[in-house]
CSV table of C-alpha atoms and ligand atoms in Angstrom, one decimal:
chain,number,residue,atom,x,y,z
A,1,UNK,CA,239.1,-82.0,54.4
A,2,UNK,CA,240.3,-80.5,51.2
A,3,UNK,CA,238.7,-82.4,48.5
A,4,UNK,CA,241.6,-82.4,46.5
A,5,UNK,CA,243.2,-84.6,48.6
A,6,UNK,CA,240.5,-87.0,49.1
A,7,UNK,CA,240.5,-90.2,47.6
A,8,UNK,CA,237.1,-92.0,47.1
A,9,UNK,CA,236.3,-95.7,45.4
A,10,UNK,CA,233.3,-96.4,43.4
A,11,UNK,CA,232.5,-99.9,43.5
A,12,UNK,CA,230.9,-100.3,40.5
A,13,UNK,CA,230.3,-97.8,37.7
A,14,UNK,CA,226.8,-98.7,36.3
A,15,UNK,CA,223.6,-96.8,36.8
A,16,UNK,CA,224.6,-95.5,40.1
A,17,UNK,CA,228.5,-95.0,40.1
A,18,UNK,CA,228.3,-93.1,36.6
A,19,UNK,CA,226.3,-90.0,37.9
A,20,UNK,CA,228.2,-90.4,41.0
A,21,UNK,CA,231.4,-90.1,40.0
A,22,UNK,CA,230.5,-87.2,37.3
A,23,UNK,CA,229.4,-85.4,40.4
A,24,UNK,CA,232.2,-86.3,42.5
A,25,UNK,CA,234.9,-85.2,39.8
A,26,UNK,CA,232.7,-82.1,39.1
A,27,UNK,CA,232.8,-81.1,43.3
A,28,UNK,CA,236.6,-81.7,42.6
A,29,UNK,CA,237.7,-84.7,44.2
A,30,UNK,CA,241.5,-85.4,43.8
A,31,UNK,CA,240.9,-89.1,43.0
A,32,UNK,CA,238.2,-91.2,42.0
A,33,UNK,CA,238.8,-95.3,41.7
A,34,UNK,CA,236.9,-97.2,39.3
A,35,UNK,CA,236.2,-100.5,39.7
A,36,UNK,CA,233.7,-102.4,37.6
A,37,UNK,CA,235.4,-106.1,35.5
A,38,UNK,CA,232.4,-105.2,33.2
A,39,UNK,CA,232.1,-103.9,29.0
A,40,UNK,CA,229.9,-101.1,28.3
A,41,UNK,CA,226.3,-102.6,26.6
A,42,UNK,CA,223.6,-101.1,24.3
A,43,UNK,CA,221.4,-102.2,27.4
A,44,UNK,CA,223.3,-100.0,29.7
A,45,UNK,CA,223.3,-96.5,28.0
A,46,UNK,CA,219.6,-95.6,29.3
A,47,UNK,CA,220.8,-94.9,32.7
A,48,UNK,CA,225.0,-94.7,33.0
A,49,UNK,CA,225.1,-91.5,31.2
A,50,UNK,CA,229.0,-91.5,30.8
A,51,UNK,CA,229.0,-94.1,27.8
A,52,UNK,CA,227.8,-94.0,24.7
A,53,UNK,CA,227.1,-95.9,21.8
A,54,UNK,CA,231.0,-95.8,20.8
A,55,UNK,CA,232.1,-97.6,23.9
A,56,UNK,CA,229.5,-100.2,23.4
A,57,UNK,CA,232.2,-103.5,24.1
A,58,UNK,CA,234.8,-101.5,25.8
A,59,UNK,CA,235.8,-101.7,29.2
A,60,UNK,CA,233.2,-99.2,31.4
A,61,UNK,CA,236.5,-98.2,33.6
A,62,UNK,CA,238.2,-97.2,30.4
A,63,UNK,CA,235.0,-95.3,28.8
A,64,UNK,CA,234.4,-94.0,32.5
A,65,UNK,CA,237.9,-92.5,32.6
A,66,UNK,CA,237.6,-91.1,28.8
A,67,UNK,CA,235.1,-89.1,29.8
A,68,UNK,CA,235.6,-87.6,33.3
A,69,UNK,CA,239.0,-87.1,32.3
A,70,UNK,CA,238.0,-84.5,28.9
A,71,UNK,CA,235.8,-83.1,31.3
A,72,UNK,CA,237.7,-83.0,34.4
A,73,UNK,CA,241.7,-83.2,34.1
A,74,UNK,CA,241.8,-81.9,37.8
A,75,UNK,CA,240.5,-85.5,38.9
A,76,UNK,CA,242.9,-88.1,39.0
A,77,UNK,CA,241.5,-91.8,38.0
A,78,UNK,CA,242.7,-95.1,39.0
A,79,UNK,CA,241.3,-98.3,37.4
A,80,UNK,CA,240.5,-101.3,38.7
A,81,UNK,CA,238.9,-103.6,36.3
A,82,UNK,CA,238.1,-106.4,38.6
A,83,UNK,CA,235.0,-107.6,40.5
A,84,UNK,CA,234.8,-106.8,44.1
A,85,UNK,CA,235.0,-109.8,46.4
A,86,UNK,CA,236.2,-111.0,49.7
A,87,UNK,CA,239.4,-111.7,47.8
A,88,UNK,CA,240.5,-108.2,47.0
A,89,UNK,CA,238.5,-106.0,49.6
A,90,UNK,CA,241.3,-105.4,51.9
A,91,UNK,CA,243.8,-105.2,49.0
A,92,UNK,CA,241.3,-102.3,47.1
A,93,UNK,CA,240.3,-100.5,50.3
A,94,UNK,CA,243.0,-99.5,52.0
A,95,UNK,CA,244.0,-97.2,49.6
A,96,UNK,CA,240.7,-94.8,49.9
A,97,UNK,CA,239.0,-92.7,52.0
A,98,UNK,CA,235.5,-93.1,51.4
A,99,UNK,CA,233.9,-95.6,49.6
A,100,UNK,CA,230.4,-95.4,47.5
A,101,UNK,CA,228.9,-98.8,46.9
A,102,UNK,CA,227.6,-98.7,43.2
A,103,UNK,CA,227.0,-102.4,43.3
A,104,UNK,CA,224.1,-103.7,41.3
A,105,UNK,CA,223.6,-107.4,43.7
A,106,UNK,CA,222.2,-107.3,47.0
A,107,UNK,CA,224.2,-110.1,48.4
A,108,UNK,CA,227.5,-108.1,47.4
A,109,UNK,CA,226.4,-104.9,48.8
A,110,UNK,CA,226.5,-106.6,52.4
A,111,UNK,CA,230.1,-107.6,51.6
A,112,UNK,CA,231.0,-104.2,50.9
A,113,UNK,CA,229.3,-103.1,53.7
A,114,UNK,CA,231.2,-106.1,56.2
A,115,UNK,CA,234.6,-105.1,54.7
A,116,UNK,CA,234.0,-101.4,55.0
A,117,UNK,CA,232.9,-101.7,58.8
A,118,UNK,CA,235.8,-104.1,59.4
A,119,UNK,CA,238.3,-101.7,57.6
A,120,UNK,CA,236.8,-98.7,59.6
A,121,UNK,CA,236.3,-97.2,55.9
A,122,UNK,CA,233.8,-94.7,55.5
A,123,UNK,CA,230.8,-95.5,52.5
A,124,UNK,CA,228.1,-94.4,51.1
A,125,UNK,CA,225.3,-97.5,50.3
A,126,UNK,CA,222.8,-96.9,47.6
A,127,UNK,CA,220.5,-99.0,45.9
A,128,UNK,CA,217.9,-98.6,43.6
A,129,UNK,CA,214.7,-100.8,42.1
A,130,UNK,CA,212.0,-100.0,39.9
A,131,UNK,CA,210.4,-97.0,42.0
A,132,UNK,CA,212.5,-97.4,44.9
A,133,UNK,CA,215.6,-96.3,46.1
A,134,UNK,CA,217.7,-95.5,49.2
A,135,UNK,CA,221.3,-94.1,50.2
A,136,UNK,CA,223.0,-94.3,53.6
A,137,UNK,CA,225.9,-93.1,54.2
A,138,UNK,CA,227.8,-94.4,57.1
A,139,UNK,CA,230.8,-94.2,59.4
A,140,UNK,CA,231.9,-97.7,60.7
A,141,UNK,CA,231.5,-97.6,64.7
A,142,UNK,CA,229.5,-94.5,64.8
A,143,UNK,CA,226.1,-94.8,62.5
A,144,UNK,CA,223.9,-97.3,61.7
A,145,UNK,CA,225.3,-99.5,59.1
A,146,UNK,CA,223.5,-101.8,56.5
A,147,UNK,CA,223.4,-105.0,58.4
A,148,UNK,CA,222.1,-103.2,61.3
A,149,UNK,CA,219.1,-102.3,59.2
A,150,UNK,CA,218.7,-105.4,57.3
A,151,UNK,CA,220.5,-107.9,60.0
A,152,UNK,CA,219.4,-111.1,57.5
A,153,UNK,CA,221.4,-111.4,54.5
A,154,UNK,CA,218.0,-112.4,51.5
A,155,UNK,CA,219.8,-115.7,49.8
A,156,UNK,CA,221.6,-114.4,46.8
A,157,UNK,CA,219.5,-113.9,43.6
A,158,UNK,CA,216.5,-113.4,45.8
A,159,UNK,CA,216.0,-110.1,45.0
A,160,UNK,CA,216.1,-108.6,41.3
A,161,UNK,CA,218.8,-106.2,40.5
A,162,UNK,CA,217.7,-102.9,38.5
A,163,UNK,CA,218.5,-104.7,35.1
A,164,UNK,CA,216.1,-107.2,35.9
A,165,UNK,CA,213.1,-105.4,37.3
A,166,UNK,CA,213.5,-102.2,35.6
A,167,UNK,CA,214.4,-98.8,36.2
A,168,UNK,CA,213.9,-95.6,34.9
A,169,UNK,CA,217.6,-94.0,33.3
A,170,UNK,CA,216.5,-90.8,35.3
A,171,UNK,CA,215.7,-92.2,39.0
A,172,UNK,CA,218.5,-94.1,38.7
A,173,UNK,CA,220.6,-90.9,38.0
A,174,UNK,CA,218.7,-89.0,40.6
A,175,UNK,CA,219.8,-91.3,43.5
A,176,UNK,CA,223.3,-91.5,42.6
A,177,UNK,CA,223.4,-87.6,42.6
A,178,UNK,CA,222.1,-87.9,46.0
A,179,UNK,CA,224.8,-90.7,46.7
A,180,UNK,CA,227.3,-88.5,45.3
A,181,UNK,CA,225.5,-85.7,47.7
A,182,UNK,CA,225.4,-87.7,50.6
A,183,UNK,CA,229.6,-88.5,50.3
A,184,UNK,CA,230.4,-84.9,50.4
A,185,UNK,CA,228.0,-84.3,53.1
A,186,UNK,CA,229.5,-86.8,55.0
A,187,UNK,CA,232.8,-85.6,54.5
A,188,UNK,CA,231.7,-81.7,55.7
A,189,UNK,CA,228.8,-83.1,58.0
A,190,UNK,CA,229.8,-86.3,59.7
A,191,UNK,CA,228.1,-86.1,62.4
A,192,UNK,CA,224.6,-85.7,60.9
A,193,UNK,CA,223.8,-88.4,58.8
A,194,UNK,CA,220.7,-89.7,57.5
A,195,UNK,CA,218.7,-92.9,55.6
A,196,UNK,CA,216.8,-91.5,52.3
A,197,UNK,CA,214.2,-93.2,51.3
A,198,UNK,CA,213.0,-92.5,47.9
A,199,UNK,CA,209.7,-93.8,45.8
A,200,UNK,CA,208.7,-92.4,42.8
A,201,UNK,CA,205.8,-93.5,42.2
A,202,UNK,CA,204.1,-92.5,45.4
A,203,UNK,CA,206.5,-89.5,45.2
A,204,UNK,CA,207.6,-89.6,48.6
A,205,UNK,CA,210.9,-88.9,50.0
A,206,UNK,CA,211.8,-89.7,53.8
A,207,UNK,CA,214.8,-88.7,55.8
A,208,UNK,CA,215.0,-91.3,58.5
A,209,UNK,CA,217.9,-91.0,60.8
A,210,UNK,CA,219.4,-94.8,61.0
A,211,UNK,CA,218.8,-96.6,64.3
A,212,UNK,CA,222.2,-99.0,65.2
A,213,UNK,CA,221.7,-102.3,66.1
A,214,UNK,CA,223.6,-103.6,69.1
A,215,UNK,CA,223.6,-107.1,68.2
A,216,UNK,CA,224.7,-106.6,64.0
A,217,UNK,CA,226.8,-109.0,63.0
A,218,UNK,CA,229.2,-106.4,61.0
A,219,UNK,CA,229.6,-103.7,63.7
A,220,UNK,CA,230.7,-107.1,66.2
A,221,UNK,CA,232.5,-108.8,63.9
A,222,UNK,CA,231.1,-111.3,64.5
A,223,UNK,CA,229.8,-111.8,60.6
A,224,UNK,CA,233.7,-113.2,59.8
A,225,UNK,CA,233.6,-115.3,62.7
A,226,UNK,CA,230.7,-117.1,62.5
A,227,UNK,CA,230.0,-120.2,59.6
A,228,UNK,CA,227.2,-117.3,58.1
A,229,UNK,CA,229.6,-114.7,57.8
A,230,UNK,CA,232.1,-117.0,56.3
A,231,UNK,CA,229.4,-118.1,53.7
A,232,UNK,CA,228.2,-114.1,53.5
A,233,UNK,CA,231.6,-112.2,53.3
A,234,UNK,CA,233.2,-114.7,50.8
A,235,UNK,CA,230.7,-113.9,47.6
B,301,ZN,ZN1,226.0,-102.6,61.8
């Protein structure tokens, strides 16, 4: 596909959908959507390298726009400053091809990952925690998705986002180059896709290729079915 004509959402523009998108409107995608309801903080500017000190309070869409756009006319943005939910996947996705999941909570990650899989969208996971990090991209149907990995949801808060636990500004970065890596791969190379898994402090990176599970609850569909998935899919 001509990437001029592709149209990809990043769901959420903080530490992992800033260096995405910059390399996405760099490889010259036609259109990026940003969606992100948050304002740019001092706290942020570490690792989501397309703000700076001046668009501490504004919008991050707006700032995010401002500067892929003086950098990159060619890329077309669309702004969505809104939080992603059950409420507005449907409404949000259908207008994209591919989808990269810049999402800072686990818990909302797995929506993402439902309504992708029930939408037969295309996206690229990533997420990233102190020394860790992984991306997988997947094709709903064909590969391995989250859930099949990681079939229980972890209650929501369990787990610490990358504001809370820490992350260094440059890991961060690196694994949403990879995501960004990983999108255009799976445009070019669908049919050879693979789990990263990342730690930097052991400085080891795997390539593990994703196993599906024949019972997940989002390649069945069974996830908005069920009482679980209700609770799941409606964060
Ligand atoms: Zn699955």
């Amino acid at each position: 596909m001509d990437l001029k004509n592709l149209k990809i959402l990043i769901v959420g523009v903080g530490g992992l959908g800033c260096p995405a998108s910059l390399a996405l409107a760099e490889a010259g995608v036609g259109t990026l959507g940003l969606m992100d309801p948050d304002h740019v903080e001092l706290s942020n500017l570490h690792r989501q390298i397309l703000y700076s000190e001046e668009n501490v309070g504004q919008l991050k869409v707006e700032a995010a726009q401002k500067y892929l756009q003086r950098l990159f006319p060619q890329t077309k943005t669309n702004l969505i400053p809104e939080a992603f939910g059950a409420v507005n996947a449907e409404k949000v996705l259908q207008s994209y091809d591919l989808v990269v999941d810049g999402l800072d909570r686990l818990e909302k990650k797995f929506v993402l990952n439902d309504w992708c899989v029930k939408l037969n969208k295309p996206f690229v996971h990533a997420g990233v925690v102190k020394f860790e990090g992984q991306v997988l991209p997947v094709i709903p149907g064909k590969t391995a998705c989250l859930r099949c990995l990681i079939p229980k949801i972890p209650p929501p808060f369990a787990l610490p986002t990358c504001r809370e636990a820490g992350v260094l500004g440059s890991f961060s970065q690196a694994i949403g180059f990879l995501q960004a890596y990983e999108t255009l791969r799976l445009v070019s190379h669908p049919e050879n896709l693979f789990l990263w898994k990342w730690n930097i402090q052991k400085r080891t990176a795997r390539s593990i290729r994703p196993v599906r599970n024949l019972d997940c609850q989002a390649c069945s569909g069974k996830v908005f079915e069920e009482t679980i998935g209700e609770m799941t899919c409606k964060v």
